[in-house]
PDB file of C-alpha atoms in Angstrom:
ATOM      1  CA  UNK V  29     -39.685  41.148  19.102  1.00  0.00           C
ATOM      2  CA  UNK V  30     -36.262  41.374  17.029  1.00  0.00           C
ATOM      3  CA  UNK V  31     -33.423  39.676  16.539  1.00  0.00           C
ATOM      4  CA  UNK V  32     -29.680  40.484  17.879  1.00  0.00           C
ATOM      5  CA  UNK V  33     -30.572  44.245  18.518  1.00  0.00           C
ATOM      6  CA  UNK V  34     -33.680  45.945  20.289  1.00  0.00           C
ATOM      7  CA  UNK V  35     -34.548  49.059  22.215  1.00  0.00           C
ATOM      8  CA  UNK V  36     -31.944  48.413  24.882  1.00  0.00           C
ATOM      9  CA  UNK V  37     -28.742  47.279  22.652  1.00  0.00           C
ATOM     10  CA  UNK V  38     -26.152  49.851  23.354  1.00  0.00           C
ATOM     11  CA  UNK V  39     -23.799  50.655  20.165  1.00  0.00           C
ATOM     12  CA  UNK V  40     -20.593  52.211  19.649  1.00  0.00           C
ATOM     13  CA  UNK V  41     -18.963  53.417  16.669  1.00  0.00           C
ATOM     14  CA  UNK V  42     -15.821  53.119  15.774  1.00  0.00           C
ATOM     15  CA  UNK V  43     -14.276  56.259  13.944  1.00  0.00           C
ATOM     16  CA  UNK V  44     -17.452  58.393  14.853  1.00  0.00           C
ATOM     17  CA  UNK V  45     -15.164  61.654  14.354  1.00  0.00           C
ATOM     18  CA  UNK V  46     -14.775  60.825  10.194  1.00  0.00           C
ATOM     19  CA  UNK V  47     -16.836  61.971   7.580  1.00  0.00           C
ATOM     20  CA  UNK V  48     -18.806  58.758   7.260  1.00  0.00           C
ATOM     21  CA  UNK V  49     -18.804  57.870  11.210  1.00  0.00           C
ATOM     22  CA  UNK V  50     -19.907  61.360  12.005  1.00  0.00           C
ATOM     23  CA  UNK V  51     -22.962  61.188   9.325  1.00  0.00           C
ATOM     24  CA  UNK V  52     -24.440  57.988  10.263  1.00  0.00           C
ATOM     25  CA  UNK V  53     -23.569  58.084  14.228  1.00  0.00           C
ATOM     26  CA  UNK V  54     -25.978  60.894  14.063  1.00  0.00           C
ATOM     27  CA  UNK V  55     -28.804  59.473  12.108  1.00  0.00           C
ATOM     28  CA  UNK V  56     -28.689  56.927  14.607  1.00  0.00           C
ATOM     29  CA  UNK V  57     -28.914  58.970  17.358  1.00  0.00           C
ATOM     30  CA  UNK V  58     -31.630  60.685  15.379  1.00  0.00           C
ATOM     31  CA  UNK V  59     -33.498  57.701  15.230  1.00  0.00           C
ATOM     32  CA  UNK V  60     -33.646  56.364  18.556  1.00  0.00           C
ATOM     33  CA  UNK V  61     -30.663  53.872  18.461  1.00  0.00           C
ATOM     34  CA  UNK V  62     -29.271  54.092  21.778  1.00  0.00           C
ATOM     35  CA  UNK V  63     -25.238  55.691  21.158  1.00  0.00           C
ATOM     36  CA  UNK V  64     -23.017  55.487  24.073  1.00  0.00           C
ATOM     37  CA  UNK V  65     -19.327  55.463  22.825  1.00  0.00           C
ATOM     38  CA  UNK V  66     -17.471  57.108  19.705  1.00  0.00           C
ATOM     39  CA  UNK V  67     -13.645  55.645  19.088  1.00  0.00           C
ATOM     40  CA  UNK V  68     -10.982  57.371  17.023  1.00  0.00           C
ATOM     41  CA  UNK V  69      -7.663  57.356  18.220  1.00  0.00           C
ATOM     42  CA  UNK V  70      -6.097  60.764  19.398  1.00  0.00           C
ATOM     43  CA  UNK V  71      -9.186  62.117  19.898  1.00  0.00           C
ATOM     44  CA  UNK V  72     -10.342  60.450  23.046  1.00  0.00           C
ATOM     45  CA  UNK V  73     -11.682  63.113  25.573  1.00  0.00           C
ATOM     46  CA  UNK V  74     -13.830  65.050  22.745  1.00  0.00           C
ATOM     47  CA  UNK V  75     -17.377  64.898  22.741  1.00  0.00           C
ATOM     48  CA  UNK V  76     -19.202  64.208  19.710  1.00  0.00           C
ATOM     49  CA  UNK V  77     -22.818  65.169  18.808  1.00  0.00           C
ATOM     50  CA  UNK V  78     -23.383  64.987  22.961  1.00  0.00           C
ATOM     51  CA  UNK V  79     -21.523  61.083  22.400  1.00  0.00           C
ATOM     52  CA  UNK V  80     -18.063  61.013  24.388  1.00  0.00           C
ATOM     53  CA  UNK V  81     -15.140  59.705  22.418  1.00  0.00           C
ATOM     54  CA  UNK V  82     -12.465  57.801  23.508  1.00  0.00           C
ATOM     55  CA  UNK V  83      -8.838  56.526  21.888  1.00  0.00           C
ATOM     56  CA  UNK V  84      -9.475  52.728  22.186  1.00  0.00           C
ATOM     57  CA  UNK V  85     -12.891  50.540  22.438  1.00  0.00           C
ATOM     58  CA  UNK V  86     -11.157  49.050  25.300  1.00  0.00           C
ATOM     59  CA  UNK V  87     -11.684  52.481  27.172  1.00  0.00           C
ATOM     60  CA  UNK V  88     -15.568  52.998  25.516  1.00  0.00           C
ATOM     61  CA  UNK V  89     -15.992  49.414  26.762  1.00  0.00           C
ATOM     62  CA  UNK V  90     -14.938  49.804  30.397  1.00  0.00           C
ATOM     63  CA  UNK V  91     -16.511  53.333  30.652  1.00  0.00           C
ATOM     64  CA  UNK V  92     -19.778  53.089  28.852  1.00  0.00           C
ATOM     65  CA  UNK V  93     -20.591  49.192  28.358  1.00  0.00           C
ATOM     66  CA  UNK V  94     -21.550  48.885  24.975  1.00  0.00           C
ATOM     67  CA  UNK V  95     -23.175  46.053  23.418  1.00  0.00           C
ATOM     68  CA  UNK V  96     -22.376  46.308  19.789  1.00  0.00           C
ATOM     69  CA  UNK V  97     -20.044  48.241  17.512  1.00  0.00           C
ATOM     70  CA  UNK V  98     -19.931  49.635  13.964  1.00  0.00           C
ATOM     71  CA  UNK V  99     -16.895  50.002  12.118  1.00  0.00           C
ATOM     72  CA  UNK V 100     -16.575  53.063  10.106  1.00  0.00           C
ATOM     73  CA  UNK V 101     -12.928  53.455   9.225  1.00  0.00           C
ATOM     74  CA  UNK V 102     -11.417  53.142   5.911  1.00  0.00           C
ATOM     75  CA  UNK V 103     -11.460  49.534   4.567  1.00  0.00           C
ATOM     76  CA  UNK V 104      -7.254  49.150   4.857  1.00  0.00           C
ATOM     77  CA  UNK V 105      -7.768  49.796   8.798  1.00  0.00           C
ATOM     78  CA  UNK V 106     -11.806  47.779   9.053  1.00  0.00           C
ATOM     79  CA  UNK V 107     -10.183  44.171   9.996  1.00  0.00           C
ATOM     80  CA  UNK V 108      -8.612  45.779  12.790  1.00  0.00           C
ATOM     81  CA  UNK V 109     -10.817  47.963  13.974  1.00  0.00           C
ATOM     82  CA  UNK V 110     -13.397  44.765  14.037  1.00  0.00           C
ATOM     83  CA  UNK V 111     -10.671  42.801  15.771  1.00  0.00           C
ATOM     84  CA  UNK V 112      -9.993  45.644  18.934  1.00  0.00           C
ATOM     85  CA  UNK V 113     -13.814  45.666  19.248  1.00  0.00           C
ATOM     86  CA  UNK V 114     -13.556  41.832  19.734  1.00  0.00           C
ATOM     87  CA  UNK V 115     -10.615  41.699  22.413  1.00  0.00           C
ATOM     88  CA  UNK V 116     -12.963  44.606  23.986  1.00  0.00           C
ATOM     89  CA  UNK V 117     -15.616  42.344  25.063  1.00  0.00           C
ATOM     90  CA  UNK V 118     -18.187  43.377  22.041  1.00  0.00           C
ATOM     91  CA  UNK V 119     -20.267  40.421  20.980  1.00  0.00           C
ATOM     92  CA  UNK V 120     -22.001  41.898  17.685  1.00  0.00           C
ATOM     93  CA  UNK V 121     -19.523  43.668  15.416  1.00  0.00           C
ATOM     94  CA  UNK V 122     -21.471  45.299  12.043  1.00  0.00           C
ATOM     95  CA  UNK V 123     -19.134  46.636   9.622  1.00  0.00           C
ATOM     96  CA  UNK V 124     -20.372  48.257   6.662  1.00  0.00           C
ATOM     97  CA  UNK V 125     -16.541  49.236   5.315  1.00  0.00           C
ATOM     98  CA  UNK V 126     -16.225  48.178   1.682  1.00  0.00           C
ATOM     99  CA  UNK V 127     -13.066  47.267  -0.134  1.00  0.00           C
ATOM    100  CA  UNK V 128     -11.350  45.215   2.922  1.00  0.00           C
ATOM    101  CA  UNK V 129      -8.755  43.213   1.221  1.00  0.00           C
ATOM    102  CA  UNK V 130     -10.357  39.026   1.508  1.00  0.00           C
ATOM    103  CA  UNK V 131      -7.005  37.662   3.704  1.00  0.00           C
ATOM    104  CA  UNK V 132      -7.932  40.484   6.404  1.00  0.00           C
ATOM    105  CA  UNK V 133     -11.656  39.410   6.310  1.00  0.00           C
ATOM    106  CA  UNK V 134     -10.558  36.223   6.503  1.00  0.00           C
ATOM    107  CA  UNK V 135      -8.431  36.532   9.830  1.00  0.00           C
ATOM    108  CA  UNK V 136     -10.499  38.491  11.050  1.00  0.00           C
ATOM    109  CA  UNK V 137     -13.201  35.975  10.891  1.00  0.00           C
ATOM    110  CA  UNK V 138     -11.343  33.291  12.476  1.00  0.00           C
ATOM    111  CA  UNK V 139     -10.161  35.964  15.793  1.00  0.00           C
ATOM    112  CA  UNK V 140     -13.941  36.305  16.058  1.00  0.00           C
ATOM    113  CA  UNK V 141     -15.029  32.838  15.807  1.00  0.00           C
ATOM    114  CA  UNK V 142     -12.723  31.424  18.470  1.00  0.00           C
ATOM    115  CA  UNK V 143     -14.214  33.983  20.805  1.00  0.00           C
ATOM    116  CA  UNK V 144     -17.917  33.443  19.783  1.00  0.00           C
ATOM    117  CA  UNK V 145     -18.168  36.795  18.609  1.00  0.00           C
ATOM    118  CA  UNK V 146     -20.974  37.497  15.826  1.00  0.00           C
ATOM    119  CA  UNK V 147     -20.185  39.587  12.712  1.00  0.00           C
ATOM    120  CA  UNK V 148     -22.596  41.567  10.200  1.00  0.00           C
ATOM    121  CA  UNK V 149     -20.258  42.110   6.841  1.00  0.00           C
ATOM    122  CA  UNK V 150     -17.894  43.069   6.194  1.00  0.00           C
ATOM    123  CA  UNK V 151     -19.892  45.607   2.760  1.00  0.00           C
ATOM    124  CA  UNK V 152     -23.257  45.347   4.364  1.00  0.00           C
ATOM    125  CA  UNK V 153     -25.874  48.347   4.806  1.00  0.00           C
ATOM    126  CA  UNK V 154     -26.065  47.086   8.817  1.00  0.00           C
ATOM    127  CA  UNK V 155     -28.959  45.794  10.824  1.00  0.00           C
ATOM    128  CA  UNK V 156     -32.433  47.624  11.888  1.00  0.00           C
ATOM    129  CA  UNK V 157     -34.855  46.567  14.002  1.00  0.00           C
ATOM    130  CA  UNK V 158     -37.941  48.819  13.562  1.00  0.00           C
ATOM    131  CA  UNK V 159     -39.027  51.628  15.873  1.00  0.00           C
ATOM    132  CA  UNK V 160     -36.302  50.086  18.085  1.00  0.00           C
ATOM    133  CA  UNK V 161     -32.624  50.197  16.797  1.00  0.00           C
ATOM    134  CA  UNK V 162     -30.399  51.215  13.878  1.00  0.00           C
ATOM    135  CA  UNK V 163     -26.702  50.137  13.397  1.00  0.00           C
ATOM    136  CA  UNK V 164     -25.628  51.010  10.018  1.00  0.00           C
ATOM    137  CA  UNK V 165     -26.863  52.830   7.053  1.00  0.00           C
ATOM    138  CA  UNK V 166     -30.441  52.155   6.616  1.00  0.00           C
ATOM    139  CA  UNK V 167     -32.300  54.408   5.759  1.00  0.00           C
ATOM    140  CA  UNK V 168     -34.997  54.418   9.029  1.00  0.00           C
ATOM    141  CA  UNK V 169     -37.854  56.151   7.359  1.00  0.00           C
ATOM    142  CA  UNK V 170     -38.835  53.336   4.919  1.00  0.00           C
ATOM    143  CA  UNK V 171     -39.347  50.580   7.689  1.00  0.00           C
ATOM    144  CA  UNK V 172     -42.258  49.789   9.452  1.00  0.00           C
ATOM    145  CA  UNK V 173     -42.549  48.196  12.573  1.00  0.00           C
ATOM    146  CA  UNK V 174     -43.936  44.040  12.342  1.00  0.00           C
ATOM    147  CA  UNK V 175     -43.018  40.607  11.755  1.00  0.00           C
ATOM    148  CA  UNK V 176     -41.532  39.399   9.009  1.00  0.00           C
ATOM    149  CA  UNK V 177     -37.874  39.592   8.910  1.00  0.00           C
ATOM    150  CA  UNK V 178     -35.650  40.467   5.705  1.00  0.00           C
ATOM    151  CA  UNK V 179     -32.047  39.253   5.143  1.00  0.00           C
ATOM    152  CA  UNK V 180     -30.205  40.145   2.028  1.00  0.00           C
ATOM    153  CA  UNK V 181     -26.707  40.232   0.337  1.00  0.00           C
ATOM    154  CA  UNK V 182     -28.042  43.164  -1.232  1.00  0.00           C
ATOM    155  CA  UNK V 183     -28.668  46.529   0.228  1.00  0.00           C
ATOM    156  CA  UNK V 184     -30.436  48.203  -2.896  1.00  0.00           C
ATOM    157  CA  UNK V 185     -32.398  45.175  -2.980  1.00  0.00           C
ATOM    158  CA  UNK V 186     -33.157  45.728   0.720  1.00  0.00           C
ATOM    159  CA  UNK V 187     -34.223  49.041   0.441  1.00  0.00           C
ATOM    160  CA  UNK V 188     -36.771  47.590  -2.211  1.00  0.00           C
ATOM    161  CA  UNK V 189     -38.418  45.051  -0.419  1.00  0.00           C
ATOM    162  CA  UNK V 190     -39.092  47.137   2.533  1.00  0.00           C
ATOM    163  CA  UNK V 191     -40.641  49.807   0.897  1.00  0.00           C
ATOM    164  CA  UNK V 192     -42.669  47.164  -1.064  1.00  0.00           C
ATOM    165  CA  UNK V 193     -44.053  45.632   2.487  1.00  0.00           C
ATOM    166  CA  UNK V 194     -44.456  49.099   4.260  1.00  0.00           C
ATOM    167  CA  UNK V 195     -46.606  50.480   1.529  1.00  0.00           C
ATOM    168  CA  UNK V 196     -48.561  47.361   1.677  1.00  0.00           C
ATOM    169  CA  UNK V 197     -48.769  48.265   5.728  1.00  0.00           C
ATOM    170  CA  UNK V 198     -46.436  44.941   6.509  1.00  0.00           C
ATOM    171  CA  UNK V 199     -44.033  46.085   9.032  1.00  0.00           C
ATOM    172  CA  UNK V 200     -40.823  44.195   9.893  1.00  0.00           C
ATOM    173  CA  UNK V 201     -38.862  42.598  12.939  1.00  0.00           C
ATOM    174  CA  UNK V 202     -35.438  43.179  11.457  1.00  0.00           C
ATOM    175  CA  UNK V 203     -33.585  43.489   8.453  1.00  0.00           C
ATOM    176  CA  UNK V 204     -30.045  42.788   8.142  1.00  0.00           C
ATOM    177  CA  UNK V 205     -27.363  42.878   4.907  1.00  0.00           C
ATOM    178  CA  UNK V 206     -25.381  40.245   5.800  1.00  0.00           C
ATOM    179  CA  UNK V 207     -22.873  41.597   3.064  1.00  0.00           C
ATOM    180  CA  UNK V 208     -21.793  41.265  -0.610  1.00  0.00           C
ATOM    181  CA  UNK V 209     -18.267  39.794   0.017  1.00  0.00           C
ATOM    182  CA  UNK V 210     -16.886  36.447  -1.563  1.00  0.00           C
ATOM    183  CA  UNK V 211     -15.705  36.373   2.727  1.00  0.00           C
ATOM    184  CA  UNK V 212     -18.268  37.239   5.234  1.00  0.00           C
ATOM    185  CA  UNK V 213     -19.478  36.827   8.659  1.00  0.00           C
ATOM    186  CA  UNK V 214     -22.919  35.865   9.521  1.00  0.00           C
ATOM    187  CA  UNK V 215     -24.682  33.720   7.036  1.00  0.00           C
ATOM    188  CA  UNK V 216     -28.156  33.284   5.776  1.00  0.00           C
ATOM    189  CA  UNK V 217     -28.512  29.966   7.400  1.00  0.00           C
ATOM    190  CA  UNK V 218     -27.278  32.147  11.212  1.00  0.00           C
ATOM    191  CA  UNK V 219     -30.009  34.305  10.679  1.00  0.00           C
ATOM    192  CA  UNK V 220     -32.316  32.127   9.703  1.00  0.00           C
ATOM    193  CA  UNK V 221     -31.793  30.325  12.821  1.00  0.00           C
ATOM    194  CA  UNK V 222     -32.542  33.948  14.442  1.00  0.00           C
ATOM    195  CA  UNK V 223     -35.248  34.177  13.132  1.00  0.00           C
ATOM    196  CA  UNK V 224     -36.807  30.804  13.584  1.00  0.00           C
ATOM    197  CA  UNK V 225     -36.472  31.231  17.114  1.00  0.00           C
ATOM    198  CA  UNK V 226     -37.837  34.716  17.910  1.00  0.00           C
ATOM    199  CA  UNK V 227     -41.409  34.852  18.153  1.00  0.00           C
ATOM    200  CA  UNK V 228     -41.473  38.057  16.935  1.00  0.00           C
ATOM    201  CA  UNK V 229     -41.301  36.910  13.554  1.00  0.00           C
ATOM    202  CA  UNK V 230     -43.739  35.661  11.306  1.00  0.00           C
ATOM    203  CA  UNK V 231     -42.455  35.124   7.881  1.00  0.00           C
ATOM    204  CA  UNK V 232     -38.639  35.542   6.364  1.00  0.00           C
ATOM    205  CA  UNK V 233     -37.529  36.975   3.076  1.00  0.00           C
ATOM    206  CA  UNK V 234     -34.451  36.462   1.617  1.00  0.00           C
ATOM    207  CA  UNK V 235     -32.635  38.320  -0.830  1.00  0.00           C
ATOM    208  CA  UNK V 236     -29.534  36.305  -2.403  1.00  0.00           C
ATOM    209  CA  UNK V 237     -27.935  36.816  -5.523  1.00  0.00           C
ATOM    210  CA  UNK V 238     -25.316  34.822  -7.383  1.00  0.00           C
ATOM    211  CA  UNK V 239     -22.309  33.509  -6.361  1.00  0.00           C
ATOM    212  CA  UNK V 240     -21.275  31.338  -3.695  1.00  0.00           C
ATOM    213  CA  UNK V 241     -23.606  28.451  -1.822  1.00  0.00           C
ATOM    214  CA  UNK V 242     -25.297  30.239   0.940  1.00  0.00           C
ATOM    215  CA  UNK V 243     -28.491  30.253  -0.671  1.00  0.00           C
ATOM    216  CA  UNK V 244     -28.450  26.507  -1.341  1.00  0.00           C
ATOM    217  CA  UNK V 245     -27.282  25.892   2.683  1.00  0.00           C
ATOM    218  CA  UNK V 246     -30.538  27.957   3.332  1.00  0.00           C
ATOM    219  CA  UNK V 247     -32.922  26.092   1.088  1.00  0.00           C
ATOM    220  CA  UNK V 248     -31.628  23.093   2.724  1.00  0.00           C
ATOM    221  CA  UNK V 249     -32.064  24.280   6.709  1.00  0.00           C
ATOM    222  CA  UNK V 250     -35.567  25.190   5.579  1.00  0.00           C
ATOM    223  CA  UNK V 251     -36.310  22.028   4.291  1.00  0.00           C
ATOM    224  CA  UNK V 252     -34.962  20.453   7.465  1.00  0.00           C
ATOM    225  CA  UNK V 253     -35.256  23.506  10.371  1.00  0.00           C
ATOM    226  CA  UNK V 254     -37.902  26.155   9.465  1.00  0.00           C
ATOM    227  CA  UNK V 255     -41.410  25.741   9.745  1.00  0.00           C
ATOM    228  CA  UNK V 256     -42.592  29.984   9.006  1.00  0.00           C
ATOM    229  CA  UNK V 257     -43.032  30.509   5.263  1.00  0.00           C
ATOM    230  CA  UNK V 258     -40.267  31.843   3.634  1.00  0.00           C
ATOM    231  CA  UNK V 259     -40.061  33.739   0.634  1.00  0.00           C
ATOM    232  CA  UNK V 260     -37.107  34.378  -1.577  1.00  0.00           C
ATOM    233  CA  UNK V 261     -35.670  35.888  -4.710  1.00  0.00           C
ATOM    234  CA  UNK V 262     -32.567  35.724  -6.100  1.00  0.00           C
ATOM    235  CA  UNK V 263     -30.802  38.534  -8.803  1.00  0.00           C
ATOM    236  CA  UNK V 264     -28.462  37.571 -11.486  1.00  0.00           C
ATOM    237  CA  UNK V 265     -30.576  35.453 -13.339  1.00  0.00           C
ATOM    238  CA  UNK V 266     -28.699  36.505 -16.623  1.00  0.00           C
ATOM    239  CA  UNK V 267     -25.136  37.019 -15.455  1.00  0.00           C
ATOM    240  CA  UNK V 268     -22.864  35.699 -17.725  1.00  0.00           C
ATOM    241  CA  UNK V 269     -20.056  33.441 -16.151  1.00  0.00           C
ATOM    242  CA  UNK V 270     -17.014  34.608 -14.710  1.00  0.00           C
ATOM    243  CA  UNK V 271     -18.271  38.268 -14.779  1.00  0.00           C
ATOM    244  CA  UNK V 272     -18.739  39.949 -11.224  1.00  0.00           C
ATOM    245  CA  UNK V 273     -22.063  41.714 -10.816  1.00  0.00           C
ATOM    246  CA  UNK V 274     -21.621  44.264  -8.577  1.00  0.00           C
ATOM    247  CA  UNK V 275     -20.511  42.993  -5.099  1.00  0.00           C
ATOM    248  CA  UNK V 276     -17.715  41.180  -4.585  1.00  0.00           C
ATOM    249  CA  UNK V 277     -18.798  37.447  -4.231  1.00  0.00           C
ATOM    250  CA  UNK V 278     -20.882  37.930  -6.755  1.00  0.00           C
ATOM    251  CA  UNK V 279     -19.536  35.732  -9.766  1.00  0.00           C
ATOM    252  CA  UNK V 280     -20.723  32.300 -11.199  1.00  0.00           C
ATOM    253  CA  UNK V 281     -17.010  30.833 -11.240  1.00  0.00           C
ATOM    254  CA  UNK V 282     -16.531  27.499 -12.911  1.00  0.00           C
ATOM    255  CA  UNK V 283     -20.335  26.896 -13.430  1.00  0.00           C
ATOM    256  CA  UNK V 284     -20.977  27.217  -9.531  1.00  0.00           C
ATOM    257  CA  UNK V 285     -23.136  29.539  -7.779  1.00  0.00           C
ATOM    258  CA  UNK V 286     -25.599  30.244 -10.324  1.00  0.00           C
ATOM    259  CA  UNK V 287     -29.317  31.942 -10.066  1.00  0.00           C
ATOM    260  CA  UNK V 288     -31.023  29.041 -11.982  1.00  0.00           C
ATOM    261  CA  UNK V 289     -29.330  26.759  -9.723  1.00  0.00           C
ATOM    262  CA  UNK V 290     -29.921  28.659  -6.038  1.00  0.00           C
ATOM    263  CA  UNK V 291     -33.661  28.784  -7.421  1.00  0.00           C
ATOM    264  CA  UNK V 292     -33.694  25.114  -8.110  1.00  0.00           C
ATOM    265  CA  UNK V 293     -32.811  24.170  -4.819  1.00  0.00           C
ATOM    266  CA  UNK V 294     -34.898  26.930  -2.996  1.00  0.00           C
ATOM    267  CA  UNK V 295     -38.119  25.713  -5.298  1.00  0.00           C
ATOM    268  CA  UNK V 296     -37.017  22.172  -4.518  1.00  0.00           C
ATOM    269  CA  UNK V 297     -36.830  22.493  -0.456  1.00  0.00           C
ATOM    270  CA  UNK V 298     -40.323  24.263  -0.559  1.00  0.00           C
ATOM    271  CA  UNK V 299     -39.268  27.861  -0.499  1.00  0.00           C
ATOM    272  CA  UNK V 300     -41.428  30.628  -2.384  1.00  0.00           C
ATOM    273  CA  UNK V 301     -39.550  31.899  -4.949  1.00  0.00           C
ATOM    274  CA  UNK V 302     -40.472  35.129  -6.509  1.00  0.00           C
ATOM    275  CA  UNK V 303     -39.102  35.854  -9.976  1.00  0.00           C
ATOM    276  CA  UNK V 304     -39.500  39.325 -10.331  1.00  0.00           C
ATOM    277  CA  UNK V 305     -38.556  41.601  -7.785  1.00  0.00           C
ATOM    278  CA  UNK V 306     -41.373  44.058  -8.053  1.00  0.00           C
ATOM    279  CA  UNK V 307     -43.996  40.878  -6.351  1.00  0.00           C
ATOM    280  CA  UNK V 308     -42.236  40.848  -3.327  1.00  0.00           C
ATOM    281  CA  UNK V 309     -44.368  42.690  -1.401  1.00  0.00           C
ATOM    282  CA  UNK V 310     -47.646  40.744  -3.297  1.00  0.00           C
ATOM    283  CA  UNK V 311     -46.273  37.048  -2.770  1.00  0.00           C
ATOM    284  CA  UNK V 312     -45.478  37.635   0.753  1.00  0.00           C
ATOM    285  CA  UNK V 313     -49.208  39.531   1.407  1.00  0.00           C
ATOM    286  CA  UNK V 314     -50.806  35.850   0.049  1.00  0.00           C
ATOM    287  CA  UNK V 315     -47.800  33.982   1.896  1.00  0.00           C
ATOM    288  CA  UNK V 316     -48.737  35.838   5.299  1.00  0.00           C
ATOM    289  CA  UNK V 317     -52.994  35.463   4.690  1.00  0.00           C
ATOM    290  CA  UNK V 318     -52.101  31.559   3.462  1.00  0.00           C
ATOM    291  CA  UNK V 319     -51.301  31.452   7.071  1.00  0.00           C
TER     292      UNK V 319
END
């Protein structure tokens, strides 16, 4: 099984006729993901790559039902793109746009929230289930069909960890950036939750990195929720302070939201911690055979 996409979800995508939109809608198609809908205002009527486009989601919703939708506009125009899809009905937005200004994220986290609407991002590489479903930018090739799950703040680090569990022949149920922001939508504790419930999957890794306290709020739901191992690892370990690494919400800011610290409290709660990043696929072959 999977979590929040599988081989019936039915996606849209937002700016399909744009460089990027264009690209990715049809590496999609191309790998099975099921494409009903492309939106880019002033161009409704066109048909793209065999996918009809339309001017406003609120058409692609009423004519072609879709069950998710990926944003790929530029990041001045993402919060409202994410926000039509919402007053359209869609229930899973992913939006990979990076650069969206934090105010915009943040608004457009609370429209979503008060309609119960689930975000991926904003600055993640999307959501895949294996054999089943792509939204986003993953690259398909790498995964591997199975059961253990991978959620990360990093899509690099993503990419790693995959390829580390294919070659090992340990295929996945889904892997999901949730995003590199300092503001984002789902968390690591939502999708550990997810994953927790689906049957599908057998084992969880988790990518985080410095910065914020989602890691610590997951270390502490598996301590109190989770009972499938989980194994994580966490980059940054020698970022100085006040220094962004990379994404976003990256930065230890007044001695908060350090690795040593997200470690500590992972370690302490019972989670595997892996140190370097080329084990993961070991420690998680002895964390699956432990079982």
């Amino acid at each position: 099984m999977s979590i929040l996409i599988n081989e019936n979800t039915r996606v849209a995508v937002q700016g399909i006729t744009g460089t990027e939109g264009a690209f990715h809608a049809r590496r999609m198609i191309e790998y099975g993901t099921k494409v009903v809908a492309g939106v880019t205002p002033g161009k409704g009527g066109l048909v793209h790559d065999g996918v009809p486009v339309f001017d406003s989601m609120r058409e692609a919703a009423q004519e072609t039902a879709p069950d998710v939708s990926v944003i790929f506009v530029p990041a001045p125009y993402a919060a409202d793109a994410v926000m039509e899809a919402t007053e359209a009905g869609i229930k899973l937005v992913v939006c990979p746009a990076e650069g969206i200004p934090v105010l915009d994220t943040v608004l457009a986290r609370r429209y979503l929230e008060e309609r119960k609407v689930m975000l991926i991002g904003p600055n993640t590489p999307g959501i895949i289930s294996p054999g089943k479903c792509k939204v986003g930018l993953m690259a398909g090739y790498i995964h591997r069909q199975g059961s253990v799950g991978v959620v990360s703040r990093s899509g690099t680090l993503t990419y790693e960890a995959v390829h580390q569990l294919s070659r090992k022949g340990i295929g996945q149920s889904t892997c999901l950036g949730i995003g590199g922001d300092p503001v984002v939508g789902l968390s690591f504790v939502d999708i550990l939750q997810l994953y927790e419930e689906d049957p599908g999957t057998k084992a969880v890794v988790l990518i985080g990195e410095i910065g914020g306290s989602m890691e610590e709020k997951a270390a502490e739901f598996f301590r109190t929720t989770m009972t499938k191992p989980l194994i994580a690892y966490i980059a940054g370990v020698t970022a100085p302070p006040e220094r962004r690494m990379g994404h976003a919400g990256a930065i230890i800011s007044r001695n908060r939201g350090g690795a040593q610290e997200k470690i500590r409290a992972l370690e302490d709660a019972g989670v595997i911690v892996v140190r370097n990043p080329a084990e993961i696929g070991d420690i998680v072959e002895s964390a699956l055979h432990l079982r």
